[in-house]
Short mmCIF file of N, CA, C and O in Angstrom, two decimals:
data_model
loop_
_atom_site.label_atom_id
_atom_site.label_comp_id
_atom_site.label_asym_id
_atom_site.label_seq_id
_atom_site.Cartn_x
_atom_site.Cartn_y
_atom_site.Cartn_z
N UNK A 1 124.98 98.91 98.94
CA UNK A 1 123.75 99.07 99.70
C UNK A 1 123.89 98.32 101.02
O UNK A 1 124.40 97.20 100.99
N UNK A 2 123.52 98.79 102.06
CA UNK A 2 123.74 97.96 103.65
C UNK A 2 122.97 97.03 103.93
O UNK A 2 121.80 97.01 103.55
N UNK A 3 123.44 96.22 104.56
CA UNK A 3 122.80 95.05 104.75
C UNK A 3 121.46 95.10 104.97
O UNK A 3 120.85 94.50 104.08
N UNK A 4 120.78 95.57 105.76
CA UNK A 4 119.16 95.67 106.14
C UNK A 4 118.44 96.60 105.18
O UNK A 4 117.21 96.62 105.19
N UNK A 5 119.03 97.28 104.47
CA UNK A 5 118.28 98.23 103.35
C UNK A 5 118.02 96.73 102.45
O UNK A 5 116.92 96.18 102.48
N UNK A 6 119.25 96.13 101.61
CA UNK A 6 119.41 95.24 100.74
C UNK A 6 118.23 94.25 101.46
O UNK A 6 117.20 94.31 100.78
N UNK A 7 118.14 93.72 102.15
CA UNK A 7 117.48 92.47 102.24
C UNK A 7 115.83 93.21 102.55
O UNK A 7 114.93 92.43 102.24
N UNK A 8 115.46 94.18 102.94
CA UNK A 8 114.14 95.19 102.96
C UNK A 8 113.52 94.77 101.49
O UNK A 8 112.55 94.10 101.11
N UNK A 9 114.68 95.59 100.80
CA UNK A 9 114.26 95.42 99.42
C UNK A 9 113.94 94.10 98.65
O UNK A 9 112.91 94.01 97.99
N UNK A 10 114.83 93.07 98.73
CA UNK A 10 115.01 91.95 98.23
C UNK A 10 113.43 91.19 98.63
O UNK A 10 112.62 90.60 97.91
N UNK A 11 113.44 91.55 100.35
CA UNK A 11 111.62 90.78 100.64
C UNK A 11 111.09 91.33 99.66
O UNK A 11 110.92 90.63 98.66
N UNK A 12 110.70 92.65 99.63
CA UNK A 12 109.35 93.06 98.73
C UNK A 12 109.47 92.67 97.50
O UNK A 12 108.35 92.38 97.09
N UNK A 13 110.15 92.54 96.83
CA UNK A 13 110.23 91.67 95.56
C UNK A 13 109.94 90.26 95.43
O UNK A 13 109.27 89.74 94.54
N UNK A 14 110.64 89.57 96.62
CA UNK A 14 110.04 88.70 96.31
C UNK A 14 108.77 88.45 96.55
O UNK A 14 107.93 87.78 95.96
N UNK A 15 108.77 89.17 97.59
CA UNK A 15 107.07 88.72 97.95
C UNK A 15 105.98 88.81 96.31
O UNK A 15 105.14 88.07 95.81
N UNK A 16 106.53 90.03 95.98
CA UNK A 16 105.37 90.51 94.89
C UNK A 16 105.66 89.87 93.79
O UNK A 16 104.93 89.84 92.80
N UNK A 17 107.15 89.12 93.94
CA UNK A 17 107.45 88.15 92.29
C UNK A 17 106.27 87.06 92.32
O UNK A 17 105.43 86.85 91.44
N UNK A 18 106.45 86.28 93.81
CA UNK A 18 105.37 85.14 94.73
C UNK A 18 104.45 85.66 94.03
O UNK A 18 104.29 85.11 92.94
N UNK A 19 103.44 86.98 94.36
CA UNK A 19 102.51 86.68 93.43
C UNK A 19 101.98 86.36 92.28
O UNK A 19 101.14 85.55 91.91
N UNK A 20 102.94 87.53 91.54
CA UNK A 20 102.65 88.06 90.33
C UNK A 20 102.71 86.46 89.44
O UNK A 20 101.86 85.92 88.74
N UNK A 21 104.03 86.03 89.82
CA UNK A 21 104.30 85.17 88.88
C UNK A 21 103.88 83.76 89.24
O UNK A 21 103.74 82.99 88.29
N UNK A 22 103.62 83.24 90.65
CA UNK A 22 103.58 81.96 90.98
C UNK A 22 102.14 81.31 91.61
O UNK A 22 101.64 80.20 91.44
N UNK A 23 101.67 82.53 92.43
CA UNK A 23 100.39 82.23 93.38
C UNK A 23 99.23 82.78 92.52
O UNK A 23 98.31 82.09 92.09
N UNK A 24 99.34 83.76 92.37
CA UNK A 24 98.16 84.80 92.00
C UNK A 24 96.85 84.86 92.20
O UNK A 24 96.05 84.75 91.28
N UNK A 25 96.60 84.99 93.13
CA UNK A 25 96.02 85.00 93.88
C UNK A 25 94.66 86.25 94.10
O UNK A 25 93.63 86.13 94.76
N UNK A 26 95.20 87.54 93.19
CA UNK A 26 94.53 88.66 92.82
C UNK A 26 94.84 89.18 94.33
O UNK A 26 95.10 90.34 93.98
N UNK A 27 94.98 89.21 95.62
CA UNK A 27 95.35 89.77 96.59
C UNK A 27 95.38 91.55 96.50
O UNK A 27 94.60 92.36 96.99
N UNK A 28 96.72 91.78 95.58
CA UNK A 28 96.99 93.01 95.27
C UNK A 28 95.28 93.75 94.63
O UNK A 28 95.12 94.97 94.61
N UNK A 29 94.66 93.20 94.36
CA UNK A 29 93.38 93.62 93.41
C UNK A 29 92.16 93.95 94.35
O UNK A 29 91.10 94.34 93.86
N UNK A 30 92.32 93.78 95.67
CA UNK A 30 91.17 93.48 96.63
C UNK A 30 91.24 94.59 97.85
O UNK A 30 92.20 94.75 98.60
N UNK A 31 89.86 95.38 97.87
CA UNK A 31 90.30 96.47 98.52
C UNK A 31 90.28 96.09 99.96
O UNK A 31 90.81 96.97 100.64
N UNK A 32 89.84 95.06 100.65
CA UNK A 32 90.06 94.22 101.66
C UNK A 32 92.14 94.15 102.19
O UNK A 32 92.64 94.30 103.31
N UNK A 33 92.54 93.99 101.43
CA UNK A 33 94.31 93.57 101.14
C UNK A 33 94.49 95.11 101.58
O UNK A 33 94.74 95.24 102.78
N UNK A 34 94.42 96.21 100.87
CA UNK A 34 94.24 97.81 100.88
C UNK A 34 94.14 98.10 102.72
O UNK A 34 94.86 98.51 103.63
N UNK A 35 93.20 97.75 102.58
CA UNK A 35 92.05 98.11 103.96
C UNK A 35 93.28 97.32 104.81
O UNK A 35 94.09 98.22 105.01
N UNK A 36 93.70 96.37 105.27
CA UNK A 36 94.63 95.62 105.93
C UNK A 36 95.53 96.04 106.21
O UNK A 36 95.80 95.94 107.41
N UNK A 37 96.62 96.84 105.21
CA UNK A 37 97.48 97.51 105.56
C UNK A 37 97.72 98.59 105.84
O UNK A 37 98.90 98.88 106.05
N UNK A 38 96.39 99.85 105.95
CA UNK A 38 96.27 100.85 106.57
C UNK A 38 96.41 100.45 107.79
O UNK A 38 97.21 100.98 108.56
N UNK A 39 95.46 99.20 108.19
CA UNK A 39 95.40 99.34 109.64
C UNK A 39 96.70 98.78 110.31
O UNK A 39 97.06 98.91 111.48
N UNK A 40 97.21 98.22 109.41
CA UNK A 40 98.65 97.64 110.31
C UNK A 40 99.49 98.34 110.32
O UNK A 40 100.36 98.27 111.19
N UNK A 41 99.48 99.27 109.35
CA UNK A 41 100.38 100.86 109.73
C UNK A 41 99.82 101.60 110.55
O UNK A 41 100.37 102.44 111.26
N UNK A 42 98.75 101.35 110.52
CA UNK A 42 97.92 102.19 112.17
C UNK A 42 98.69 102.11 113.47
O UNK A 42 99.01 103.00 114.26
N UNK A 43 98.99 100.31 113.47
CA UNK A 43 99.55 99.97 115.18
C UNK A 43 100.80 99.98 114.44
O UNK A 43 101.52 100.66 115.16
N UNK A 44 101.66 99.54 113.18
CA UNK A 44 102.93 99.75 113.38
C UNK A 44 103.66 101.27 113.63
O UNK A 44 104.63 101.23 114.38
N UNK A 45 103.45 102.09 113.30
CA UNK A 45 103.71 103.16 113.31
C UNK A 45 104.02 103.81 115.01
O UNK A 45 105.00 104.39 115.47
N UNK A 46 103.10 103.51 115.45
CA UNK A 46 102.78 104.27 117.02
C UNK A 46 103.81 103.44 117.31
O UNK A 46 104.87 104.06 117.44
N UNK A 47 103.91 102.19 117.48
CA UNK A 47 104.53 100.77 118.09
C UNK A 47 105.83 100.33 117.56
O UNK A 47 106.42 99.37 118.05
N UNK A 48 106.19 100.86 116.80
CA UNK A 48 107.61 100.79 115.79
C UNK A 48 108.54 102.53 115.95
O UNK A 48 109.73 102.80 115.77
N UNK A 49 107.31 103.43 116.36
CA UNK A 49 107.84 104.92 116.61
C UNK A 49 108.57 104.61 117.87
O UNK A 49 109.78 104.64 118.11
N UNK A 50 107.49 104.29 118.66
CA UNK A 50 108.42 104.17 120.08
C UNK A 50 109.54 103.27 120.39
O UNK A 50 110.22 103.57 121.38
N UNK A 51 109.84 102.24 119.73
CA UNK A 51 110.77 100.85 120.06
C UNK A 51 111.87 101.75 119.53
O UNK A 51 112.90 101.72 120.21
N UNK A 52 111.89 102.72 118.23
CA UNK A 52 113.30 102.79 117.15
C UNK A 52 113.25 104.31 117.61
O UNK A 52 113.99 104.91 116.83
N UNK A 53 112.67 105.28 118.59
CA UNK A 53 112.77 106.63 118.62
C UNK A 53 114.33 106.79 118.81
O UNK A 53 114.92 105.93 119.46
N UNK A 54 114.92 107.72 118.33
CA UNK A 54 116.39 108.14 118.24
C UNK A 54 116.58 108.60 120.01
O UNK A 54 117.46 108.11 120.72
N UNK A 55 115.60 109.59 120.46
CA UNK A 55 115.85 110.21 122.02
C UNK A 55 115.93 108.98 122.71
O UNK A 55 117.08 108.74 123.07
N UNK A 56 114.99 107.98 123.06
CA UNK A 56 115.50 106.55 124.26
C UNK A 56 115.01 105.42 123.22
O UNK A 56 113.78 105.32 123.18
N UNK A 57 115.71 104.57 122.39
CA UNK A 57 115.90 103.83 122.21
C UNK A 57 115.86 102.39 122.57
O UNK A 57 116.74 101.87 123.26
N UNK A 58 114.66 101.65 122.02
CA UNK A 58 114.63 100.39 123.01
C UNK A 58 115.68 99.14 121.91
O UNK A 58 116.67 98.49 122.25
N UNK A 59 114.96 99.19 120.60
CA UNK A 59 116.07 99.04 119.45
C UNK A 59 116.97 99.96 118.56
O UNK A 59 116.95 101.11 118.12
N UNK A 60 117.84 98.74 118.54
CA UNK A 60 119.21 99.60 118.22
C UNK A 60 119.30 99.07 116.64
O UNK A 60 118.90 98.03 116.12
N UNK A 61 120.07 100.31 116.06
CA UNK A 61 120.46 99.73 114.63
C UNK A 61 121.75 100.10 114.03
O UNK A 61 122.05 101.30 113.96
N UNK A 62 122.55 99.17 113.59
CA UNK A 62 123.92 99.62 113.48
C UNK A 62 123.91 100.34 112.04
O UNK A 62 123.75 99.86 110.92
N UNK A 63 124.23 102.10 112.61
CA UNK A 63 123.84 102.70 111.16
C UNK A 63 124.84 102.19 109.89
O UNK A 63 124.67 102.47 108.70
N UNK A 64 125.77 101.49 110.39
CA UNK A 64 126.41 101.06 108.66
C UNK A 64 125.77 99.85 107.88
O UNK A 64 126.27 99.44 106.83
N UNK A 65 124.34 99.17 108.57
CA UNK A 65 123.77 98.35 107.97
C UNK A 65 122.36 98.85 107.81
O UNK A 65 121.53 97.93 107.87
N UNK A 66 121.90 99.96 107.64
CA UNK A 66 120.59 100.59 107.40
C UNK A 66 120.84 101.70 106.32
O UNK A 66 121.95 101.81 105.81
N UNK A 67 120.05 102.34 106.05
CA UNK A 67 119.98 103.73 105.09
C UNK A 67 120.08 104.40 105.63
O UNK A 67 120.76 105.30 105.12
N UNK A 68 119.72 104.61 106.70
CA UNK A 68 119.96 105.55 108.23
C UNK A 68 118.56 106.54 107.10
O UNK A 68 119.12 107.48 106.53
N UNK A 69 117.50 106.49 106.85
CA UNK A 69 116.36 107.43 106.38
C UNK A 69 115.45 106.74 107.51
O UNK A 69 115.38 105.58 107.91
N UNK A 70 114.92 107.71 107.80
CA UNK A 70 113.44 107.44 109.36
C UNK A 70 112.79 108.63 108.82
O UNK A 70 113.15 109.73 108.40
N UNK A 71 111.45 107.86 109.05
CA UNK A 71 110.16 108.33 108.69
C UNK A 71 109.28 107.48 109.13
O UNK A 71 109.49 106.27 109.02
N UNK A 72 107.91 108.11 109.82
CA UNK A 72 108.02 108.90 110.64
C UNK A 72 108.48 108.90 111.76
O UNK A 72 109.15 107.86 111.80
N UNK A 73 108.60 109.64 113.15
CA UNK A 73 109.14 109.52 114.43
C UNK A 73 110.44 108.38 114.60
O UNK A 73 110.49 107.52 115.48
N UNK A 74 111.59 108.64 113.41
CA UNK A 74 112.66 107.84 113.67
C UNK A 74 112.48 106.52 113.04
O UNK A 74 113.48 105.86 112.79
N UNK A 75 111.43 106.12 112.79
CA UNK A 75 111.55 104.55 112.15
C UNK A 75 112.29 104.41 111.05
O UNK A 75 112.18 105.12 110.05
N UNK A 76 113.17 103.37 111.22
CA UNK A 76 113.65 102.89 109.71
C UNK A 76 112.90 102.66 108.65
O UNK A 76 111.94 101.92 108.91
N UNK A 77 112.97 102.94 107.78
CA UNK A 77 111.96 102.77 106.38
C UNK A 77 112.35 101.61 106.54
O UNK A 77 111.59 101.01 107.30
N UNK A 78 113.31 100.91 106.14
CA UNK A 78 112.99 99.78 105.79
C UNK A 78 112.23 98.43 106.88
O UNK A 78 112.18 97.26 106.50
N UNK A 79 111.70 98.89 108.19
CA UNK A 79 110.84 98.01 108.96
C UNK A 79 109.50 98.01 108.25
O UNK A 79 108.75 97.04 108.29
N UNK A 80 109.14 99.41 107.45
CA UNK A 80 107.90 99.42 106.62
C UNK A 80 107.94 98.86 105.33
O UNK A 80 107.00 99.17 104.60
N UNK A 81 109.16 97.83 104.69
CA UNK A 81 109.16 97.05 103.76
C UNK A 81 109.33 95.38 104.36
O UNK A 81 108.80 94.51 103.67
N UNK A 82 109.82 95.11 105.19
CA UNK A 82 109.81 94.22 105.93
C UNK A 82 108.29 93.80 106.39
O UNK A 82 107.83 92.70 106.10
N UNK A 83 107.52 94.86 107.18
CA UNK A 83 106.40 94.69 107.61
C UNK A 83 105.34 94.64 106.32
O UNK A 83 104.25 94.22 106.72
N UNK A 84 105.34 94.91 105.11
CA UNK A 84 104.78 94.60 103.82
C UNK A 84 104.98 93.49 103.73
O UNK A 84 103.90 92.89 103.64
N UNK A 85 106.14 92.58 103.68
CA UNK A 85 106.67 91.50 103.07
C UNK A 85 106.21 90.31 103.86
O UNK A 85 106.02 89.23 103.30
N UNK A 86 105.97 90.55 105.64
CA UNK A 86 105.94 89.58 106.88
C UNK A 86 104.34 88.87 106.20
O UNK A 86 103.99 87.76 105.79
N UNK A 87 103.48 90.61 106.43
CA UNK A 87 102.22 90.50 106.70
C UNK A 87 101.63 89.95 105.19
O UNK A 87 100.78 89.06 105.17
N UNK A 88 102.22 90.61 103.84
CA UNK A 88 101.19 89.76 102.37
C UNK A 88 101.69 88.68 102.48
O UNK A 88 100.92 87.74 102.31
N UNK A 89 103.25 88.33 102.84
CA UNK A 89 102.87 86.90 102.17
C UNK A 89 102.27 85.97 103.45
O UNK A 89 102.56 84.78 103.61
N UNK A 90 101.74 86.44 103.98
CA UNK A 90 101.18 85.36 104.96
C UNK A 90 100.08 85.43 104.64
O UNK A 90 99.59 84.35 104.32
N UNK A 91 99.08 86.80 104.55
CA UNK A 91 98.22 86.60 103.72
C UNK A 91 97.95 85.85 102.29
O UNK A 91 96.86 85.43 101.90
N UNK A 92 99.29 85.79 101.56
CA UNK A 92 99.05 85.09 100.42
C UNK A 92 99.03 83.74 101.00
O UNK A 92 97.92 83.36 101.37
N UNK A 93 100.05 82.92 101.17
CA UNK A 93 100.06 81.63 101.88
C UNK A 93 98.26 81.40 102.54
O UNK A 93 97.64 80.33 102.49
N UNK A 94 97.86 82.37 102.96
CA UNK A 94 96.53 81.60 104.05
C UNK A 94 95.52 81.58 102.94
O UNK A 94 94.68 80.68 102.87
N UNK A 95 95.62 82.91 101.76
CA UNK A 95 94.97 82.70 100.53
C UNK A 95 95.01 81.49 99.58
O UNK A 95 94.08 81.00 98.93
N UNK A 96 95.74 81.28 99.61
CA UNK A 96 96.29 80.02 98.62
C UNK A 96 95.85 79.05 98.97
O UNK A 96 95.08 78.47 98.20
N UNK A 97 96.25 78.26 100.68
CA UNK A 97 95.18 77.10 101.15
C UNK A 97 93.89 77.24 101.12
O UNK A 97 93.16 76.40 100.61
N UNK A 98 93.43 78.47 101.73
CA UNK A 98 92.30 78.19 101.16
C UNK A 98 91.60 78.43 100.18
O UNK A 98 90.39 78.55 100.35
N UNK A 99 92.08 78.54 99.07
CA UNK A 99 91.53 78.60 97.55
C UNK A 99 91.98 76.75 97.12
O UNK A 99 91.51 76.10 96.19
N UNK A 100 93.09 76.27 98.24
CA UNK A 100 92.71 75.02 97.57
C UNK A 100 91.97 74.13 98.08
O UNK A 100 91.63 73.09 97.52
N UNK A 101 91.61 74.56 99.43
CA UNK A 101 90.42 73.34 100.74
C UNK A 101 89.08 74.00 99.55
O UNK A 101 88.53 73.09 98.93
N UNK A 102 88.73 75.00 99.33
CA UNK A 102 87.29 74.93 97.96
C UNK A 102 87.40 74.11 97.12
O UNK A 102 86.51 73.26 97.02
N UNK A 103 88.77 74.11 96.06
CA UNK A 103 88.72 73.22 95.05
C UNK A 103 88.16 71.77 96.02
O UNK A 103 87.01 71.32 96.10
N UNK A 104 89.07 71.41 96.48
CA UNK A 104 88.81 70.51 97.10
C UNK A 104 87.30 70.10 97.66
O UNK A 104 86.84 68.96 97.77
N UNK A 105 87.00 70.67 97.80
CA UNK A 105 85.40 70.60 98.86
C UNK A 105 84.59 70.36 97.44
O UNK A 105 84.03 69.28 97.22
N UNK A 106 84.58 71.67 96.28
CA UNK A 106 83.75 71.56 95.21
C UNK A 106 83.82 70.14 94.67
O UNK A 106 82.73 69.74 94.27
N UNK A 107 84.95 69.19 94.56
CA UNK A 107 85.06 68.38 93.78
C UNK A 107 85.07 67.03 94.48
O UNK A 107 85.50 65.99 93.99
N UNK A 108 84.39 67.19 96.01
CA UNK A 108 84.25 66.51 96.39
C UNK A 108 84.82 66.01 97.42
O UNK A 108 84.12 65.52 98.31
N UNK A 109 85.86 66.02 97.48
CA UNK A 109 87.43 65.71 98.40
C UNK A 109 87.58 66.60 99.28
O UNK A 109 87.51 67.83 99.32
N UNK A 110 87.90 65.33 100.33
CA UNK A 110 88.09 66.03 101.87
C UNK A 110 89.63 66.76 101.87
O UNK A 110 90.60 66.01 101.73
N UNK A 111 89.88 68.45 102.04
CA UNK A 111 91.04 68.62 101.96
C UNK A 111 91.99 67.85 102.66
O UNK A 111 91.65 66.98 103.47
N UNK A 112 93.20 68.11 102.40
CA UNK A 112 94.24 66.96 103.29
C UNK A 112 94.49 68.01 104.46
O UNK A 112 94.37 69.23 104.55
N UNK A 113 94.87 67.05 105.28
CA UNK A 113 95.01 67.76 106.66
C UNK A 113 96.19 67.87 106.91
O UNK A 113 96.92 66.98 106.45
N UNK A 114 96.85 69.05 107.77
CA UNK A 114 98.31 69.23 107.88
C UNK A 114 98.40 68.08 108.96
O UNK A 114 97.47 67.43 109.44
N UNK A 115 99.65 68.01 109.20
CA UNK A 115 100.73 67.25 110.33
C UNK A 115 100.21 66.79 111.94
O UNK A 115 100.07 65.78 112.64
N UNK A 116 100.01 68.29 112.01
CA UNK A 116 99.06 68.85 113.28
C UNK A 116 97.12 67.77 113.73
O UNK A 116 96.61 67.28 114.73
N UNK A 117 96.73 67.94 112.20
CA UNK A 117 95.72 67.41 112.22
C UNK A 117 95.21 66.14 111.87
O UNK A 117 94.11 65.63 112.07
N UNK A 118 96.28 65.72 111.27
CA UNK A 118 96.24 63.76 111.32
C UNK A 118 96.03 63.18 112.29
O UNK A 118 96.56 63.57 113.33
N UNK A 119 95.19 62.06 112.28
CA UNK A 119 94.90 61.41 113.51
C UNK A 119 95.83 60.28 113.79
O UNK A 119 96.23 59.60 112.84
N UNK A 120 96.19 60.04 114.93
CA UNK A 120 97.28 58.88 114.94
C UNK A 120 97.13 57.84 114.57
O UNK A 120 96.13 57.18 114.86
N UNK A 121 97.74 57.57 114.10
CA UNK A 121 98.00 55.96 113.59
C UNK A 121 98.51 54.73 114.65
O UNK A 121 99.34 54.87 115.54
N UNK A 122 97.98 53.81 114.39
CA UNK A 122 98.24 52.42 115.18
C UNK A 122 99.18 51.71 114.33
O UNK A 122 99.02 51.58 113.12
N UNK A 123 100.45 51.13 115.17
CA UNK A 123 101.17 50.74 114.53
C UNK A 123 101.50 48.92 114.81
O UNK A 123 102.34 48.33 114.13
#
């Protein structure tokens, strides 16, 4: 299997192992999640047609590391498993913090703050 098919595939698995087995998050269960990725195939499609069109070419792909299958208007399938994999698990990740800043809040406790949001310290 070529390199960019293989690793296409390998994201979406993991992404969906991430859920199934580690986060769970119910994500997959929410017609919101659904609704999200119509629309990001909305702009990827138009916007991924034109960058990978076979007639002028803005990206290139070395066909011995793809499936060389395009659908629609020339796109590599596998940018539409990639672009599954970019966009849930970031959604899962932003799900996850904040399912834990609630726990947190319900039980009282100020969530912890990232890196970014610590206040400096005097030394």
């Amino acid at each position: 299997m070529p390199e960019y098919t293989l690793a296409a595939v390998v994201s979406v698995v993991v992404v969906v192992a991430l859920e199934l087995l580690l986060l769970r998050t119910g994500l997959f269960r929410r017609p919101a999640y659904w609704i999200t990725v119509v629309i990001v195939l909305g702009f990827q499609i138009p916007v991924d047609g034109w960058l990978t069109k076979l007639s002028a070419p803005i990206v290139l792909y070395a066909d011995e590391h793809a499936s060389g299958i395009r659908f629609p208007w020339d796109i590599p399938v596998e940018d539409f498993a990639f672009g599954f994999s970019l966009m849930t698990l970031t959604l899962l990740l932003w799900d996850r913090r904040a399912s834990r800043e609630r726990v947190a809040a319900a039980n009282g406790r100020r969530p912890r703050a990232s890196a970014d949001q610590e206040p400096a310290r005097e030394r």
